[in-house]
Amino acid sequence: MSHRRGVGNGGGKLIRVPQDEMPDDLEAAVPSAEIDLAEESVSASSSMDEEFVVERESAKMRHWKESPYAVGLVEPTWHDERQRRNMRPTAIGCISCPEEIEPTCGCLYLSGIVCTKLGAGRVGNMAVLKETSVGDRTKIQLVVGPYWPMLLCVTYPLIFGVSAWTAVEAIPHQNIIVVFIWATLTFGLIYSLFNVGFRDPGILQRHSEAPADGWRWNDQAQTFRPRGAIYDSDCAVIIEEFDHTCPWTGTGIGKKNMLAFQAFVALVFICLIFDIMLLTNTL
């Protein structure tokens, strides 16, 4: 037994219709005009979605080819990154990531939210916080890598936490010379980490032609690169004298921040040993 809303004398009452009186083909009971209208609506919606996707991809390609830096194919802005992540179906274990989860996925999603609010620029997967114009080119002054949440939420809190513990428990009982040495080493550790995590690691400018012999073409960034310059898939840029990507500092390590990185690694061990000696009264 089924129900059918009455019309005419029936008004808004529901009339019981025996099952054997229902049409075999339910589509036959629906006016063909309504079916055509629904199909046209779905078709128009699909067409608009396809046009939107095509426009986004076209803008991405244009931005990639016109970028002054040797970058990979990424979304033009952090706002676009956020939109792209929100449009994707969510995969288990990672917010708005594709089925094949990218190592930087969660960090890029967070960058899309935070960097959009801050108005930060984008070079590859790196967030540009400050840059200046030098002639006809721009110079990056402050930039963070794709793993900046690790830098700000793990590395720096560990350093500040241990240093604060030492300052409260051990430093008040030490002489002025020991206090001065401890303060100098701790400041050097914090400052060296800043110069690693917030400075340009050596992002290569784009070169459509090889400026010298020995330069090779790179398809990922559509540029010629010198020997030793390597495309970093995490940062999505070519970094001169690239060594590795360090999650603890949040960025890639290359020509311009290698010295600061080496100082940071050395000071980590020196400060750790010094703090342990102060806290255990073995100095």
mmCIF file of C-alpha atoms in Angstrom:
data_model
loop_
_atom_site.group_PDB
_atom_site.id
_atom_site.type_symbol
_atom_site.label_atom_id
_atom_site.label_comp_id
_atom_site.label_asym_id
_atom_site.label_seq_id
_atom_site.Cartn_x
_atom_site.Cartn_y
_atom_site.Cartn_z
ATOM 1 C CA MET A 1 0.000 0.000 0.000
ATOM 2 C CA SER A 2 1.388 3.444 -0.968
ATOM 3 C CA HIS A 3 0.282 7.025 -0.413
ATOM 4 C CA ARG A 4 -0.508 9.759 -2.911
ATOM 5 C CA ARG A 5 -1.316 13.387 -2.083
ATOM 6 C CA GLY A 6 -4.740 14.220 -3.423
ATOM 7 C CA VAL A 7 -5.495 17.144 -5.714
ATOM 8 C CA GLY A 8 -8.764 18.842 -6.591
ATOM 9 C CA ASN A 9 -11.429 17.672 -4.126
ATOM 10 C CA GLY A 10 -8.833 15.804 -2.108
ATOM 11 C CA GLY A 11 -7.039 19.026 -1.121
ATOM 12 C CA GLY A 12 -3.966 18.315 0.981
ATOM 13 C CA LYS A 13 -5.167 14.922 2.247
ATOM 14 C CA LEU A 14 -3.189 11.751 1.713
ATOM 15 C CA ILE A 15 -5.028 9.103 -0.252
ATOM 16 C CA ARG A 16 -4.080 5.460 0.099
ATOM 17 C CA VAL A 17 -3.377 3.848 -3.253
ATOM 18 C CA PRO A 18 -3.336 0.057 -3.564
ATOM 19 C CA GLN A 19 0.040 -1.364 -4.569
ATOM 20 C CA ASP A 20 -1.395 -3.018 -7.677
ATOM 21 C CA GLU A 21 -2.574 0.398 -8.947
ATOM 22 C CA MET A 22 0.921 1.952 -8.766
ATOM 23 C CA PRO A 23 2.624 2.317 -12.172
ATOM 24 C CA ASP A 24 5.320 -0.216 -12.966
ATOM 25 C CA ASP A 25 7.642 2.546 -14.144
ATOM 26 C CA LEU A 26 7.796 5.259 -11.487
ATOM 27 C CA GLU A 27 9.454 7.620 -13.981
ATOM 28 C CA ALA A 28 6.242 7.470 -15.998
ATOM 29 C CA ALA A 29 4.423 9.078 -13.051
ATOM 30 C CA VAL A 30 6.795 12.071 -13.095
ATOM 31 C CA PRO A 31 6.151 14.715 -15.747
ATOM 32 C CA SER A 32 8.831 14.675 -18.429
ATOM 33 C CA ALA A 33 9.189 18.478 -18.155
ATOM 34 C CA GLU A 34 10.296 18.136 -14.524
ATOM 35 C CA ILE A 35 12.843 15.445 -15.467
ATOM 36 C CA ASP A 36 14.250 17.604 -18.260
ATOM 37 C CA LEU A 37 14.493 20.591 -15.902
ATOM 38 C CA ALA A 38 16.378 18.551 -13.288
ATOM 39 C CA GLU A 39 18.780 17.181 -15.914
ATOM 40 C CA GLU A 40 19.456 20.674 -17.251
ATOM 41 C CA SER A 41 20.149 21.936 -13.711
ATOM 42 C CA VAL A 42 22.647 19.134 -13.043
ATOM 43 C CA SER A 43 24.291 19.696 -16.422
ATOM 44 C CA ALA A 44 24.625 23.460 -15.818
ATOM 45 C CA SER A 45 26.105 22.870 -12.357
ATOM 46 C CA SER A 46 28.655 20.370 -13.733
ATOM 47 C CA SER A 47 29.594 22.766 -16.519
ATOM 48 C CA MET A 48 30.198 25.597 -14.036
ATOM 49 C CA ASP A 49 32.333 23.339 -11.843
ATOM 50 C CA GLU A 50 34.413 22.276 -14.827
ATOM 51 C CA GLU A 51 34.930 25.901 -15.905
ATOM 52 C CA PHE A 52 35.995 26.825 -12.363
ATOM 53 C CA VAL A 53 38.542 23.988 -12.243
ATOM 54 C CA VAL A 54 39.918 24.924 -15.677
ATOM 55 C CA GLU A 55 40.295 28.586 -14.641
ATOM 56 C CA ARG A 56 42.084 27.614 -11.417
ATOM 57 C CA GLU A 57 44.506 25.342 -13.235
ATOM 58 C CA SER A 58 45.147 27.991 -15.875
ATOM 59 C CA ALA A 59 45.913 30.607 -13.197
ATOM 60 C CA LYS A 60 48.212 28.155 -11.416
ATOM 61 C CA MET A 61 50.151 27.394 -14.589
ATOM 62 C CA ARG A 62 50.450 31.089 -15.460
ATOM 63 C CA HIS A 63 51.719 31.979 -11.982
ATOM 64 C CA TRP A 64 54.216 29.095 -12.091
ATOM 65 C CA LYS A 65 55.719 30.173 -15.409
ATOM 66 C CA GLU A 66 55.818 33.879 -14.502
ATOM 67 C CA SER A 67 57.354 33.456 -11.027
ATOM 68 C CA PRO A 68 60.796 35.103 -10.632
ATOM 69 C CA TYR A 69 61.872 32.209 -8.402
ATOM 70 C CA ALA A 70 62.702 28.615 -9.310
ATOM 71 C CA VAL A 71 59.587 27.056 -7.804
ATOM 72 C CA GLY A 72 57.490 23.984 -8.419
ATOM 73 C CA LEU A 73 53.874 23.892 -9.543
ATOM 74 C CA VAL A 74 51.860 24.955 -6.477
ATOM 75 C CA GLU A 75 48.832 27.106 -5.763
ATOM 76 C CA PRO A 76 49.555 30.828 -6.388
ATOM 77 C CA THR A 77 48.554 32.018 -2.898
ATOM 78 C CA TRP A 78 47.879 30.573 0.538
ATOM 79 C CA HIS A 79 44.221 31.489 0.127
ATOM 80 C CA ASP A 80 44.108 29.275 -2.973
ATOM 81 C CA GLU A 81 45.831 26.494 -1.029
ATOM 82 C CA ARG A 82 43.201 26.698 1.666
ATOM 83 C CA GLN A 83 40.397 26.571 -0.900
ATOM 84 C CA ARG A 84 41.948 23.584 -2.658
ATOM 85 C CA ARG A 85 42.312 21.656 0.601
ATOM 86 C CA ASN A 86 38.726 22.435 1.596
ATOM 87 C CA MET A 87 37.458 21.184 -1.774
ATOM 88 C CA ARG A 88 39.178 17.831 -1.413
ATOM 89 C CA PRO A 89 37.605 14.868 0.367
ATOM 90 C CA THR A 90 39.287 14.231 3.705
ATOM 91 C CA ALA A 91 41.558 11.197 3.963
ATOM 92 C CA ILE A 92 41.918 9.216 7.189
ATOM 93 C CA GLY A 93 44.682 10.536 9.416
ATOM 94 C CA CYS A 94 45.262 13.809 7.589
ATOM 95 C CA ILE A 95 43.016 16.828 7.120
ATOM 96 C CA SER A 96 42.023 17.518 3.528
ATOM 97 C CA CYS A 97 44.798 15.443 2.002
ATOM 98 C CA PRO A 98 44.707 13.232 -1.065
ATOM 99 C CA GLU A 99 44.634 9.460 -0.710
ATOM 100 C CA GLU A 100 48.411 9.362 -1.183
ATOM 101 C CA ILE A 101 49.274 11.552 1.798
ATOM 102 C CA GLU A 102 51.976 14.154 1.240
ATOM 103 C CA PRO A 103 54.555 14.654 4.040
ATOM 104 C CA THR A 104 53.780 18.384 4.179
ATOM 105 C CA CYS A 105 50.001 17.996 3.908
ATOM 106 C CA GLY A 106 48.956 18.972 7.440
ATOM 107 C CA CYS A 107 51.495 21.802 7.572
ATOM 108 C CA LEU A 108 50.356 23.207 4.233
ATOM 109 C CA TYR A 109 46.743 23.120 5.348
ATOM 110 C CA LEU A 110 47.720 25.028 8.498
ATOM 111 C CA SER A 111 49.773 27.444 6.392
ATOM 112 C CA GLY A 112 46.722 28.062 4.235
ATOM 113 C CA ILE A 113 44.781 29.150 7.319
ATOM 114 C CA VAL A 114 47.444 31.121 9.222
ATOM 115 C CA CYS A 115 49.295 32.686 6.284
ATOM 116 C CA THR A 116 46.034 33.856 4.739
ATOM 117 C CA LYS A 117 45.253 35.701 7.974
ATOM 118 C CA LEU A 118 48.761 37.203 8.111
ATOM 119 C CA GLY A 119 48.797 38.134 4.432
ATOM 120 C CA ALA A 120 52.065 36.247 3.910
ATOM 121 C CA GLY A 121 53.383 35.725 0.407
ATOM 122 C CA ARG A 122 54.197 32.367 -1.113
ATOM 123 C CA VAL A 123 57.290 30.994 -2.819
ATOM 124 C CA GLY A 124 56.867 27.287 -3.438
ATOM 125 C CA ASN A 125 55.747 25.823 -0.114
ATOM 126 C CA MET A 126 57.522 28.562 1.846
ATOM 127 C CA ALA A 127 55.743 31.499 3.490
ATOM 128 C CA VAL A 128 57.340 34.892 2.828
ATOM 129 C CA LEU A 129 56.929 37.205 5.818
ATOM 130 C CA LYS A 130 59.031 40.118 4.582
ATOM 131 C CA GLU A 131 60.756 41.070 1.326
ATOM 132 C CA THR A 132 62.267 44.204 -0.186
ATOM 133 C CA SER A 133 62.840 45.406 -3.745
ATOM 134 C CA VAL A 134 66.418 45.509 -5.029
ATOM 135 C CA GLY A 135 66.470 47.018 -8.508
ATOM 136 C CA ASP A 136 64.098 45.038 -10.687
ATOM 137 C CA ARG A 137 64.097 42.044 -8.340
ATOM 138 C CA THR A 138 62.836 41.294 -4.842
ATOM 139 C CA LYS A 139 64.964 40.094 -1.957
ATOM 140 C CA ILE A 140 63.489 37.790 0.656
ATOM 141 C CA GLN A 141 64.324 38.892 4.192
ATOM 142 C CA LEU A 142 62.084 36.719 6.354
ATOM 143 C CA VAL A 143 60.712 33.372 5.228
ATOM 144 C CA VAL A 144 59.679 30.146 6.926
ATOM 145 C CA GLY A 145 59.679 26.647 5.496
ATOM 146 C CA PRO A 146 56.772 24.218 5.215
ATOM 147 C CA TYR A 147 57.440 22.707 8.653
ATOM 148 C CA TRP A 148 57.241 26.004 10.571
ATOM 149 C CA PRO A 149 54.633 24.523 12.991
ATOM 150 C CA MET A 150 57.338 22.084 14.154
ATOM 151 C CA LEU A 151 59.765 24.983 14.636
ATOM 152 C CA LEU A 152 57.352 27.166 16.605
ATOM 153 C CA CYS A 153 55.435 24.485 18.501
ATOM 154 C CA VAL A 154 58.191 21.954 19.298
ATOM 155 C CA THR A 155 61.777 23.180 18.823
ATOM 156 C CA TYR A 156 61.505 26.648 20.319
ATOM 157 C CA PRO A 157 59.314 25.529 23.274
ATOM 158 C CA LEU A 158 61.864 22.809 24.124
ATOM 159 C CA ILE A 159 64.713 25.328 24.102
ATOM 160 C CA PHE A 160 62.788 27.933 26.117
ATOM 161 C CA GLY A 161 61.501 25.290 28.529
ATOM 162 C CA VAL A 162 64.912 23.819 29.400
ATOM 163 C CA SER A 163 66.508 27.277 29.530
ATOM 164 C CA ALA A 164 63.784 28.596 31.850
ATOM 165 C CA TRP A 165 64.163 25.571 34.120
ATOM 166 C CA THR A 166 67.914 26.137 34.333
ATOM 167 C CA ALA A 167 67.464 29.873 34.893
ATOM 168 C CA VAL A 168 65.105 29.287 37.833
ATOM 169 C CA GLU A 169 66.728 26.267 39.479
ATOM 170 C CA ALA A 170 70.478 26.652 38.866
ATOM 171 C CA ILE A 171 71.520 30.127 37.700
ATOM 172 C CA PRO A 172 70.718 32.027 40.956
ATOM 173 C CA HIS A 173 73.362 29.924 42.764
ATOM 174 C CA GLN A 174 76.171 30.522 40.232
ATOM 175 C CA ASN A 175 78.843 33.203 40.059
ATOM 176 C CA ILE A 176 78.692 36.023 37.510
ATOM 177 C CA ILE A 177 81.155 34.415 35.080
ATOM 178 C CA VAL A 178 79.143 31.189 34.819
ATOM 179 C CA VAL A 179 75.937 33.198 34.402
ATOM 180 C CA PHE A 180 77.499 35.253 31.597
ATOM 181 C CA ILE A 181 78.746 32.133 29.745
ATOM 182 C CA TRP A 182 75.355 30.412 30.106
ATOM 183 C CA ALA A 183 73.453 33.493 28.897
ATOM 184 C CA THR A 184 75.776 33.931 25.909
ATOM 185 C CA LEU A 185 75.457 30.293 24.840
ATOM 186 C CA THR A 186 71.666 30.288 25.270
ATOM 187 C CA PHE A 187 71.245 33.522 23.304
ATOM 188 C CA GLY A 188 73.536 32.140 20.575
ATOM 189 C CA LEU A 189 71.411 28.997 20.368
ATOM 190 C CA ILE A 190 68.148 30.942 20.009
ATOM 191 C CA TYR A 191 69.638 33.401 17.508
ATOM 192 C CA SER A 192 71.234 30.713 15.347
ATOM 193 C CA LEU A 193 67.924 28.851 15.176
ATOM 194 C CA PHE A 194 66.238 32.080 14.087
ATOM 195 C CA ASN A 195 68.794 32.516 11.290
ATOM 196 C CA VAL A 196 68.117 28.968 10.115
ATOM 197 C CA GLY A 197 64.335 28.897 10.355
ATOM 198 C CA PHE A 198 63.482 32.452 9.298
ATOM 199 C CA ARG A 199 66.091 33.204 6.630
ATOM 200 C CA ASP A 200 66.328 32.445 2.944
ATOM 201 C CA PRO A 201 68.110 29.065 2.626
ATOM 202 C CA GLY A 202 69.311 29.954 -0.870
ATOM 203 C CA ILE A 203 66.238 29.989 -3.112
ATOM 204 C CA LEU A 204 67.376 30.190 -6.724
ATOM 205 C CA GLN A 205 66.117 32.870 -9.074
ATOM 206 C CA ARG A 206 64.574 31.527 -12.278
ATOM 207 C CA HIS A 207 66.851 31.410 -15.330
ATOM 208 C CA SER A 208 65.256 30.724 -18.703
ATOM 209 C CA GLU A 209 68.734 30.581 -20.227
ATOM 210 C CA ALA A 210 71.923 29.109 -18.802
ATOM 211 C CA PRO A 211 74.118 32.002 -17.551
ATOM 212 C CA ALA A 212 77.270 29.856 -17.608
ATOM 213 C CA ASP A 213 78.617 26.464 -18.591
ATOM 214 C CA GLY A 214 77.668 23.534 -16.387
ATOM 215 C CA TRP A 215 74.117 24.660 -15.723
ATOM 216 C CA ARG A 216 71.427 22.035 -16.225
ATOM 217 C CA TRP A 217 67.724 22.248 -16.979
ATOM 218 C CA ASN A 218 65.222 21.328 -14.258
ATOM 219 C CA ASP A 219 61.703 20.337 -15.372
ATOM 220 C CA GLN A 220 60.117 20.627 -11.917
ATOM 221 C CA ALA A 221 60.924 24.337 -11.668
ATOM 222 C CA GLN A 222 61.230 25.124 -15.385
ATOM 223 C CA THR A 223 64.663 26.725 -15.006
ATOM 224 C CA PHE A 224 68.356 26.194 -15.480
ATOM 225 C CA ARG A 225 70.217 25.445 -12.255
ATOM 226 C CA PRO A 226 73.908 25.461 -11.329
ATOM 227 C CA ARG A 227 75.767 22.428 -10.069
ATOM 228 C CA GLY A 228 74.792 21.667 -6.474
ATOM 229 C CA ALA A 229 71.419 23.404 -6.682
ATOM 230 C CA ILE A 230 68.675 20.820 -6.132
ATOM 231 C CA TYR A 231 64.892 20.896 -6.228
ATOM 232 C CA ASP A 232 63.495 20.271 -2.737
ATOM 233 C CA SER A 233 60.066 18.701 -3.041
ATOM 234 C CA ASP A 234 59.130 19.648 0.546
ATOM 235 C CA CYS A 235 59.871 23.350 0.076
ATOM 236 C CA ALA A 236 58.897 23.155 -3.634
ATOM 237 C CA VAL A 237 61.847 25.363 -4.628
ATOM 238 C CA ILE A 238 65.373 24.923 -5.963
ATOM 239 C CA ILE A 239 67.892 25.641 -3.190
ATOM 240 C CA GLU A 240 71.515 26.401 -3.971
ATOM 241 C CA GLU A 241 73.964 23.945 -2.378
ATOM 242 C CA PHE A 242 70.998 22.062 -0.932
ATOM 243 C CA ASP A 243 71.838 19.639 1.884
ATOM 244 C CA HIS A 244 68.557 18.422 3.380
ATOM 245 C CA THR A 245 65.193 19.473 4.806
ATOM 246 C CA CYS A 246 65.209 19.720 8.599
ATOM 247 C CA PRO A 247 61.782 19.444 10.272
ATOM 248 C CA TRP A 248 63.227 20.697 13.595
ATOM 249 C CA THR A 249 64.117 24.029 11.979
ATOM 250 C CA GLY A 250 61.103 23.868 9.677
ATOM 251 C CA THR A 251 62.947 24.536 6.439
ATOM 252 C CA GLY A 252 65.493 23.409 3.872
ATOM 253 C CA ILE A 253 69.211 23.748 4.556
ATOM 254 C CA GLY A 254 71.327 25.262 1.815
ATOM 255 C CA LYS A 255 73.889 27.854 0.837
ATOM 256 C CA LYS A 256 72.563 30.819 2.833
ATOM 257 C CA ASN A 257 71.676 29.132 6.128
ATOM 258 C CA MET A 258 74.193 26.284 6.336
ATOM 259 C CA LEU A 259 76.595 28.193 8.611
ATOM 260 C CA ALA A 260 73.776 29.117 10.981
ATOM 261 C CA PHE A 261 72.583 25.493 10.957
ATOM 262 C CA GLN A 262 76.015 24.183 11.882
ATOM 263 C CA ALA A 263 76.228 26.735 14.714
ATOM 264 C CA PHE A 264 72.754 25.690 15.903
ATOM 265 C CA VAL A 265 73.634 21.975 15.977
ATOM 266 C CA ALA A 266 76.879 22.642 17.866
ATOM 267 C CA LEU A 267 75.199 24.942 20.383
ATOM 268 C CA VAL A 268 72.377 22.448 21.007
ATOM 269 C CA PHE A 269 74.873 19.911 22.373
ATOM 270 C CA ILE A 270 76.971 22.501 24.232
ATOM 271 C CA CYS A 271 73.934 24.112 25.883
ATOM 272 C CA LEU A 272 72.397 20.752 26.755
ATOM 273 C CA ILE A 273 75.569 19.535 28.469
ATOM 274 C CA PHE A 274 76.025 22.875 30.231
ATOM 275 C CA ASP A 275 72.414 22.898 31.490
ATOM 276 C CA ILE A 276 72.699 19.324 32.784
ATOM 277 C CA MET A 277 75.893 20.200 34.654
ATOM 278 C CA LEU A 278 74.269 23.271 36.195
ATOM 279 C CA LEU A 279 71.091 21.435 37.206
ATOM 280 C CA THR A 280 73.022 18.526 38.758
ATOM 281 C CA ASN A 281 75.592 20.787 40.481
ATOM 282 C CA THR A 282 78.501 19.034 38.778
ATOM 283 C CA LEU A 283 80.079 22.196 37.377
#
